mmCIF file of C-alpha atoms and ligand atoms in Angstrom:
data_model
loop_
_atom_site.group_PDB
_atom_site.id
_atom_site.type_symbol
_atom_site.label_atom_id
_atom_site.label_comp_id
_atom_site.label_asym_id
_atom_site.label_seq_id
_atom_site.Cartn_x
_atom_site.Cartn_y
_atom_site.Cartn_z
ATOM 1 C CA UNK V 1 21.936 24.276 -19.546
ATOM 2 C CA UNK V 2 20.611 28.083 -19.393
ATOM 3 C CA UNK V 3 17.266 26.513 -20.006
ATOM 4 C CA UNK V 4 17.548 23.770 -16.904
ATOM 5 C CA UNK V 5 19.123 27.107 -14.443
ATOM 6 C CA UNK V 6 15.586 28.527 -14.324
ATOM 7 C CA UNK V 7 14.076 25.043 -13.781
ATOM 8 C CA UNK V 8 12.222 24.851 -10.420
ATOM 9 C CA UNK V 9 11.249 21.190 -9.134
ATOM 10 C CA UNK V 10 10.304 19.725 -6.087
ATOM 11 C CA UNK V 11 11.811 16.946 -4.093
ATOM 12 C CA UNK V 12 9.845 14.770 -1.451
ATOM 13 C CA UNK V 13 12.084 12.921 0.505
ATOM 14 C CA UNK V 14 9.449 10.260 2.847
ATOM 15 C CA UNK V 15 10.427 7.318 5.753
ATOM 16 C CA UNK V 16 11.715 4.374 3.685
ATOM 17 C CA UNK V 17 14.713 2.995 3.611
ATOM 18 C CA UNK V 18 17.058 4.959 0.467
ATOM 19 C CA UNK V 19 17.699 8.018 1.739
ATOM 20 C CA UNK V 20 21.548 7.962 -0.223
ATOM 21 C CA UNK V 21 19.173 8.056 -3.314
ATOM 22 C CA UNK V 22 17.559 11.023 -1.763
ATOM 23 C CA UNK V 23 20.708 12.980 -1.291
ATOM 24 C CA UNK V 24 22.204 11.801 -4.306
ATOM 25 C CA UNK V 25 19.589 13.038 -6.162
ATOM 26 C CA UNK V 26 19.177 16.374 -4.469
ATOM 27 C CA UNK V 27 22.820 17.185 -5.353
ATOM 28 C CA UNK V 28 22.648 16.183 -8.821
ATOM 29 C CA UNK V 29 19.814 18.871 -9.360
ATOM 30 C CA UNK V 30 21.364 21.239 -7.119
ATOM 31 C CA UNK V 31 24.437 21.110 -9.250
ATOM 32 C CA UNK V 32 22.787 21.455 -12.467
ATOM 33 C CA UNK V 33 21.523 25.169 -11.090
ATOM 34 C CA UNK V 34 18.270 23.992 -9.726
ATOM 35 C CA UNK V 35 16.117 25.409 -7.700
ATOM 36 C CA UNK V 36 14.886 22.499 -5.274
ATOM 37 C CA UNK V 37 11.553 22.478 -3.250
ATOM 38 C CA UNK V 38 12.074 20.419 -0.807
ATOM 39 C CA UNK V 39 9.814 19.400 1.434
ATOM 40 C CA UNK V 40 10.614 16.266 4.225
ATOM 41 C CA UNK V 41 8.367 14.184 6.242
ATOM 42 C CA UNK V 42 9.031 13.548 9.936
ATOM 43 C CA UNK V 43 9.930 9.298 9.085
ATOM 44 C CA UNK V 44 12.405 10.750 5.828
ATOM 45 C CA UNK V 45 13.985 13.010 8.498
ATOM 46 C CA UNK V 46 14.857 10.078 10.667
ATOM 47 C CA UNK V 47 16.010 8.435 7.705
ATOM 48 C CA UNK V 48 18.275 10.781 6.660
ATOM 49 C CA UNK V 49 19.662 10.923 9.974
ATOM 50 C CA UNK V 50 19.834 7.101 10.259
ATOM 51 C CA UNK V 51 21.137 5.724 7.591
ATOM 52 C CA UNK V 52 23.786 8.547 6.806
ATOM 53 C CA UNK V 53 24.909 10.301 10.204
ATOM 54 C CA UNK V 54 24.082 13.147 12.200
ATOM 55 C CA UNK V 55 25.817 15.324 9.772
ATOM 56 C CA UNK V 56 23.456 14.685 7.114
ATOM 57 C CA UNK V 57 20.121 15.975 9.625
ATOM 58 C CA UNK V 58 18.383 18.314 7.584
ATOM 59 C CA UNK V 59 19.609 21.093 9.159
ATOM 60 C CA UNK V 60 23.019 20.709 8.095
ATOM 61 C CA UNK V 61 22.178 19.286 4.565
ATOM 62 C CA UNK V 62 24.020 22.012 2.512
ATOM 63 C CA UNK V 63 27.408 21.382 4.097
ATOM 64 C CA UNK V 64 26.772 17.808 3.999
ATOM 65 C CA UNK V 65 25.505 17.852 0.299
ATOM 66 C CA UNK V 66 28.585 19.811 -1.024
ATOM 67 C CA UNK V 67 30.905 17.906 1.349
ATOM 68 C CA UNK V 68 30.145 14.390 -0.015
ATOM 69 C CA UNK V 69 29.201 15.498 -3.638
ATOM 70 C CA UNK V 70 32.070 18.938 -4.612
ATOM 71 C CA UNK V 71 30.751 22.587 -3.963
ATOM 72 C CA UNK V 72 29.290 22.556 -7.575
ATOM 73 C CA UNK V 73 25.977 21.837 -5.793
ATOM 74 C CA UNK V 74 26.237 25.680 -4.385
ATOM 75 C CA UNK V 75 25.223 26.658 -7.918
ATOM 76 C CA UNK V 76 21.804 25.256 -7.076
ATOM 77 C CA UNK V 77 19.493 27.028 -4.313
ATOM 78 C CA UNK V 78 16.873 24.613 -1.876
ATOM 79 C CA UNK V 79 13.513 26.604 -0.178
ATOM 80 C CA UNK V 80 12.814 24.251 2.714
ATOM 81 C CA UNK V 81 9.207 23.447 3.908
ATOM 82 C CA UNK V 82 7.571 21.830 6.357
ATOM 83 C CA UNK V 83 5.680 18.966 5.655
ATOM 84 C CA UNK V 84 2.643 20.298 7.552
ATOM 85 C CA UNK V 85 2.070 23.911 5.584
ATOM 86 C CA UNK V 86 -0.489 23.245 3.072
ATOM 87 C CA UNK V 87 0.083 26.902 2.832
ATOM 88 C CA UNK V 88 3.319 26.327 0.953
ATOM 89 C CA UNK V 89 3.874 27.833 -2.514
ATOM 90 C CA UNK V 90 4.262 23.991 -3.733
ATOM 91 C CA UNK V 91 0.682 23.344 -2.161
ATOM 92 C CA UNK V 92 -0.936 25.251 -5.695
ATOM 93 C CA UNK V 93 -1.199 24.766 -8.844
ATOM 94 C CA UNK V 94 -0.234 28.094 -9.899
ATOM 95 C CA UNK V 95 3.005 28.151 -8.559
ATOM 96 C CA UNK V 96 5.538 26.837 -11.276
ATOM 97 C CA UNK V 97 7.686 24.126 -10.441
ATOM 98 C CA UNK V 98 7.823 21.633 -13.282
ATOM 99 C CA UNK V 99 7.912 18.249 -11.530
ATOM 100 C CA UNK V 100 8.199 16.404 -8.601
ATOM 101 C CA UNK V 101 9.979 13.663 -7.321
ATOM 102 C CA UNK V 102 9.305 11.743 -4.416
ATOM 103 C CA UNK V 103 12.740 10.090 -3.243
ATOM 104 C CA UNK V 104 12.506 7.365 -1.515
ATOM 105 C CA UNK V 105 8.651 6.939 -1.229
ATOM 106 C CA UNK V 106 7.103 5.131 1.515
ATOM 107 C CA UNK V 107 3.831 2.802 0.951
ATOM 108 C CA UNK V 108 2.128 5.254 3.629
ATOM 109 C CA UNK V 109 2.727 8.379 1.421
ATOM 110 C CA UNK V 110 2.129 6.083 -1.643
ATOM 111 C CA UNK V 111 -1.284 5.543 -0.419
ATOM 112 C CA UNK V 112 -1.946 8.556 0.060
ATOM 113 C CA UNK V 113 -1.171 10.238 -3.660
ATOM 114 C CA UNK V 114 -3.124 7.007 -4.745
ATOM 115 C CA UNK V 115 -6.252 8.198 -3.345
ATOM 116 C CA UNK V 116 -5.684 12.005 -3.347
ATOM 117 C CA UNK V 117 -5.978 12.291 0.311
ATOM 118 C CA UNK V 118 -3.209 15.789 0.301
ATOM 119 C CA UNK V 119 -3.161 14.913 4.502
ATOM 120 C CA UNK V 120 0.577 16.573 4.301
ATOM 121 C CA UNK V 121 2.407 19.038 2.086
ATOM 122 C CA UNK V 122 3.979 15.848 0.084
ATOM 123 C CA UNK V 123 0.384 14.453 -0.696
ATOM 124 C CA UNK V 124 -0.700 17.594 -1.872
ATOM 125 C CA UNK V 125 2.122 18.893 -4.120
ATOM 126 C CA UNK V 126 1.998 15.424 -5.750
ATOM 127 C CA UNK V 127 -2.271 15.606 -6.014
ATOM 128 C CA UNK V 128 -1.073 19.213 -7.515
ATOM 129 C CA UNK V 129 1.471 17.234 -10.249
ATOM 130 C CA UNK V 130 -1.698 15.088 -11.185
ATOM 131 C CA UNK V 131 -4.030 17.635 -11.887
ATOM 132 C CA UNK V 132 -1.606 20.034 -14.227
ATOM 133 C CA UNK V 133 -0.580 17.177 -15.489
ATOM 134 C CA UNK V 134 3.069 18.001 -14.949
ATOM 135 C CA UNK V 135 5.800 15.633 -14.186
ATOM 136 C CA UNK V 136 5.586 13.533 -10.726
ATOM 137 C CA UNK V 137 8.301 10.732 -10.150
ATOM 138 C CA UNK V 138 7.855 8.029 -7.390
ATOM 139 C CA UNK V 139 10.163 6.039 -6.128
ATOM 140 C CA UNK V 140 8.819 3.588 -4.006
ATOM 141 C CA UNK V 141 10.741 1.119 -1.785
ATOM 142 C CA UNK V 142 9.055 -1.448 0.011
ATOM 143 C CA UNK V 143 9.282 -5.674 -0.355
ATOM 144 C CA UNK V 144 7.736 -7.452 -0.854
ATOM 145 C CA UNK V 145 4.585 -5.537 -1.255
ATOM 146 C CA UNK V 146 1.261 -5.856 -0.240
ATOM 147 C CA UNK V 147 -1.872 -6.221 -2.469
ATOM 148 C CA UNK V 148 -3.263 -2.848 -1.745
ATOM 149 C CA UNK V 149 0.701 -1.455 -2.384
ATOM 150 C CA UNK V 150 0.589 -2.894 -5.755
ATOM 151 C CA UNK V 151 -2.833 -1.071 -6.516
ATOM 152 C CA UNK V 152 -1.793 1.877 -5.299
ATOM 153 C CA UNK V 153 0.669 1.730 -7.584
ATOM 154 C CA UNK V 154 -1.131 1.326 -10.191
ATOM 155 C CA UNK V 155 -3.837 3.713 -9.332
ATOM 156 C CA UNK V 156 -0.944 6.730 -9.329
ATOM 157 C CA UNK V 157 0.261 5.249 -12.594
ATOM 158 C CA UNK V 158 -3.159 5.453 -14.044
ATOM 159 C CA UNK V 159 -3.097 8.875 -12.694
ATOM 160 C CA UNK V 160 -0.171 9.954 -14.776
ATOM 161 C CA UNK V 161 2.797 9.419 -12.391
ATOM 162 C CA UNK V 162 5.846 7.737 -13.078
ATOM 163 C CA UNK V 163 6.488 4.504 -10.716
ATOM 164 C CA UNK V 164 10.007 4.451 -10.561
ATOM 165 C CA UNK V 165 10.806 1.869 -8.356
ATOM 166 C CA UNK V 166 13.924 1.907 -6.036
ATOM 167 C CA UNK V 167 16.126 -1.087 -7.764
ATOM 168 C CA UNK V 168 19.309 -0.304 -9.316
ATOM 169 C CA UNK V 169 20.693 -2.340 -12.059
ATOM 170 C CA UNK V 170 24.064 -4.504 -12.346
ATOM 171 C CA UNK V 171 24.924 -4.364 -16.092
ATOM 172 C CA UNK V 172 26.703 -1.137 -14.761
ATOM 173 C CA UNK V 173 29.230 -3.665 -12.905
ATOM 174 C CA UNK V 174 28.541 -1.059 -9.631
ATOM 175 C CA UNK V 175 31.708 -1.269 -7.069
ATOM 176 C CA UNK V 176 30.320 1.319 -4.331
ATOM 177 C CA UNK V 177 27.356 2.006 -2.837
ATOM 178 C CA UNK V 178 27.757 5.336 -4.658
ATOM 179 C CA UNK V 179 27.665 3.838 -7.402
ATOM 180 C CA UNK V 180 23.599 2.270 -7.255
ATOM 181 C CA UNK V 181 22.563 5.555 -5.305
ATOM 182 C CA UNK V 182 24.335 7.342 -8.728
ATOM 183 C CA UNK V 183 22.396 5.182 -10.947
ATOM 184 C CA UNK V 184 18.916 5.849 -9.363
ATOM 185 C CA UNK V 185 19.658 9.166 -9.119
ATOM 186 C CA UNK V 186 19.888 9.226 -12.990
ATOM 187 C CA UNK V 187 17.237 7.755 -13.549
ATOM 188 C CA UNK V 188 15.039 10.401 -11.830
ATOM 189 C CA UNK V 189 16.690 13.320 -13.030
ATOM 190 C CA UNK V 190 15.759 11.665 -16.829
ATOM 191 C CA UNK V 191 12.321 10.742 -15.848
ATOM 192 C CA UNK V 192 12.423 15.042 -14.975
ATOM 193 C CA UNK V 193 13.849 16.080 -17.861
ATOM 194 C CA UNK V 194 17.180 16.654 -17.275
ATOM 195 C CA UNK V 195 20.228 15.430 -19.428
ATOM 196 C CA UNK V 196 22.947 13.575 -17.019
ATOM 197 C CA UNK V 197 26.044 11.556 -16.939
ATOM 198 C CA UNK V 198 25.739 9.932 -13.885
ATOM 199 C CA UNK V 199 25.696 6.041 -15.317
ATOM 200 C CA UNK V 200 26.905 5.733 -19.072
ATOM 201 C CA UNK V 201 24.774 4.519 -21.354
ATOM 202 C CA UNK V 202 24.319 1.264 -22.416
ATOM 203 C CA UNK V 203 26.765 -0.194 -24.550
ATOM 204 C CA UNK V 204 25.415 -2.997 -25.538
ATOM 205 C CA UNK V 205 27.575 -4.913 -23.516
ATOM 206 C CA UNK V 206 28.128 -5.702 -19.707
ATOM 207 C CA UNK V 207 31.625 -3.429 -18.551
ATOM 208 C CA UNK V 208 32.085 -2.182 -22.252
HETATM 209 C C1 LIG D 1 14.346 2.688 9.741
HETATM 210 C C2 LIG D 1 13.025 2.666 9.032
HETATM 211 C C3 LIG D 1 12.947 2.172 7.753
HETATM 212 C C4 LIG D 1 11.718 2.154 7.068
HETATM 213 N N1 LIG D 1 11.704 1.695 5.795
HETATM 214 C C5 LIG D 1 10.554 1.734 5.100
HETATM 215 C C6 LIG D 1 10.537 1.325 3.731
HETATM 216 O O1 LIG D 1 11.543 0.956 3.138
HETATM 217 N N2 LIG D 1 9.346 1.424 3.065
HETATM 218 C C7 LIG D 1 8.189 1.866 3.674
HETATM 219 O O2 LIG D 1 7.165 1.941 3.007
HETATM 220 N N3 LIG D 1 8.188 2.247 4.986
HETATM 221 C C8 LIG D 1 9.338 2.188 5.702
HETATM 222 N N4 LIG D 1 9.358 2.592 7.018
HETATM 223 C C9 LIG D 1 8.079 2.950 7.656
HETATM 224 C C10 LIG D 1 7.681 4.402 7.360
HETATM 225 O O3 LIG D 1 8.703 5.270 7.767
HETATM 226 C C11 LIG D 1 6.370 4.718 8.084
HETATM 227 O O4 LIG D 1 5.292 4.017 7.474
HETATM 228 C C12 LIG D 1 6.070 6.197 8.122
HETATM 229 O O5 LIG D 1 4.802 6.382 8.733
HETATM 230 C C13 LIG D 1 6.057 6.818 6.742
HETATM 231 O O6 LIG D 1 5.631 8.151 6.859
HETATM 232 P P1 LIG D 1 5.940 9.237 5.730
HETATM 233 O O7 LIG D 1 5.462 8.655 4.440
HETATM 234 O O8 LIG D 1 5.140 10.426 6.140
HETATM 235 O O9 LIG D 1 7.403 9.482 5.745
HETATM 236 C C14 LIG D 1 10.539 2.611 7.704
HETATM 237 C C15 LIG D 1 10.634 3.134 8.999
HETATM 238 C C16 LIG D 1 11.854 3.178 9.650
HETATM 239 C C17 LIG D 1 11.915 3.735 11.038
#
């Protein structure tokens, strides 16, 4: 745990539909003594705003974070960029964040870390995972998908990344909507590095 407290990571958070996985996701770190990079796109903004209220706009994220999720999530911190500085400390190689997550991830943004295009401050951090060779988790959500989605999916997987598509399991017998955002949300901060109990593990049988 004193290891994980000096972690840094960052956390894209694009335009597709998810954004509960998003949040979910961001608290988990936070409350694990994170420190989050987050950077949003314009689309993930309206997202966030959409599908889980005004009070979750990114300007009030903290309060909403530690209202939904306990005030454990204070123990993390969050530097908040915009999606347009390529000037950001995530933007090089030399700053040290150890992985990135991108949470949902749209097929427009998918594209673009596909074919190292670094248009926005999300392409580049990812193009930045790629060539250190650190850790970079997408989580795409889109169906059904187009040829060219597919390949780009591939083509980042080729590249190193970890497809981690948005589709929570059953075998967990979920009851809430928390409950599949929890799930997903464990399996990115595993596919990070990070040790969690936010699903128990598998049994070896269904509710067991
Ligand atoms: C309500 C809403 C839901 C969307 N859901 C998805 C989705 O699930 N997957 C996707 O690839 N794009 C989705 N889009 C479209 C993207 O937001 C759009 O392509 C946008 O340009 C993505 O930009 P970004 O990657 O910079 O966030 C959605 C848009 C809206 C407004």
């Amino acid at each position: 745990m004193a290891g994980e407290r000096r972690r840094s990571v960052a956390l894209a958070i694009t335009g597709a539909s998810g954004a509960m996985y998003a949040t979910r996701t961001l608290a988990a770190l936070l409350s694990r003594g994170v420190h989050v990079e987050l950077v949003i796109s314009d689309y993930g903004r309206r997202l966030l705003r959409d599908e889980l209220g005004e009070e979750a706009a990114v300007e009030q994220l903290m309060p909403y974070l530690s209202g939904r999720y306990g005030d454990e999530v204070g123990r993390g911190s969050i530097a908040l960029h915009s999606n347009r500085d390529l000037g950001a400390t995530i933007a090089s190689g030399s700053h040290g964040c150890s992985g990135m997550a991108i949470v949902p991830c749209s097929m427009k943004t998918l594209a673009g870390v596909a074919h190292g295009l670094s248009r926005s401050l999300v392409e580049r951090a990812a193009d930045v995972m790629l060539k250190e060779r650190r850790r970079l988790v997408i989580v795409p959500r889109e169906t059904p998908m187009s040829l060219p989605q597919l390949r780009n999916m591939v083509l980042c997987a080729e590249a190193g990344a970890m497809m981690l598509p948005a589709m929570p399991a059953f075998y967990q017998l979920p009851k809430t909507l928390d409950d599949l955002a929890d799930f997903m949300a464990g399996k990115i901060l595993g596919a990070l590095g990070f040790e969690h109990d936010l699903y128990p593990p598998w049994s070896g049988r269904v509710g067991a």
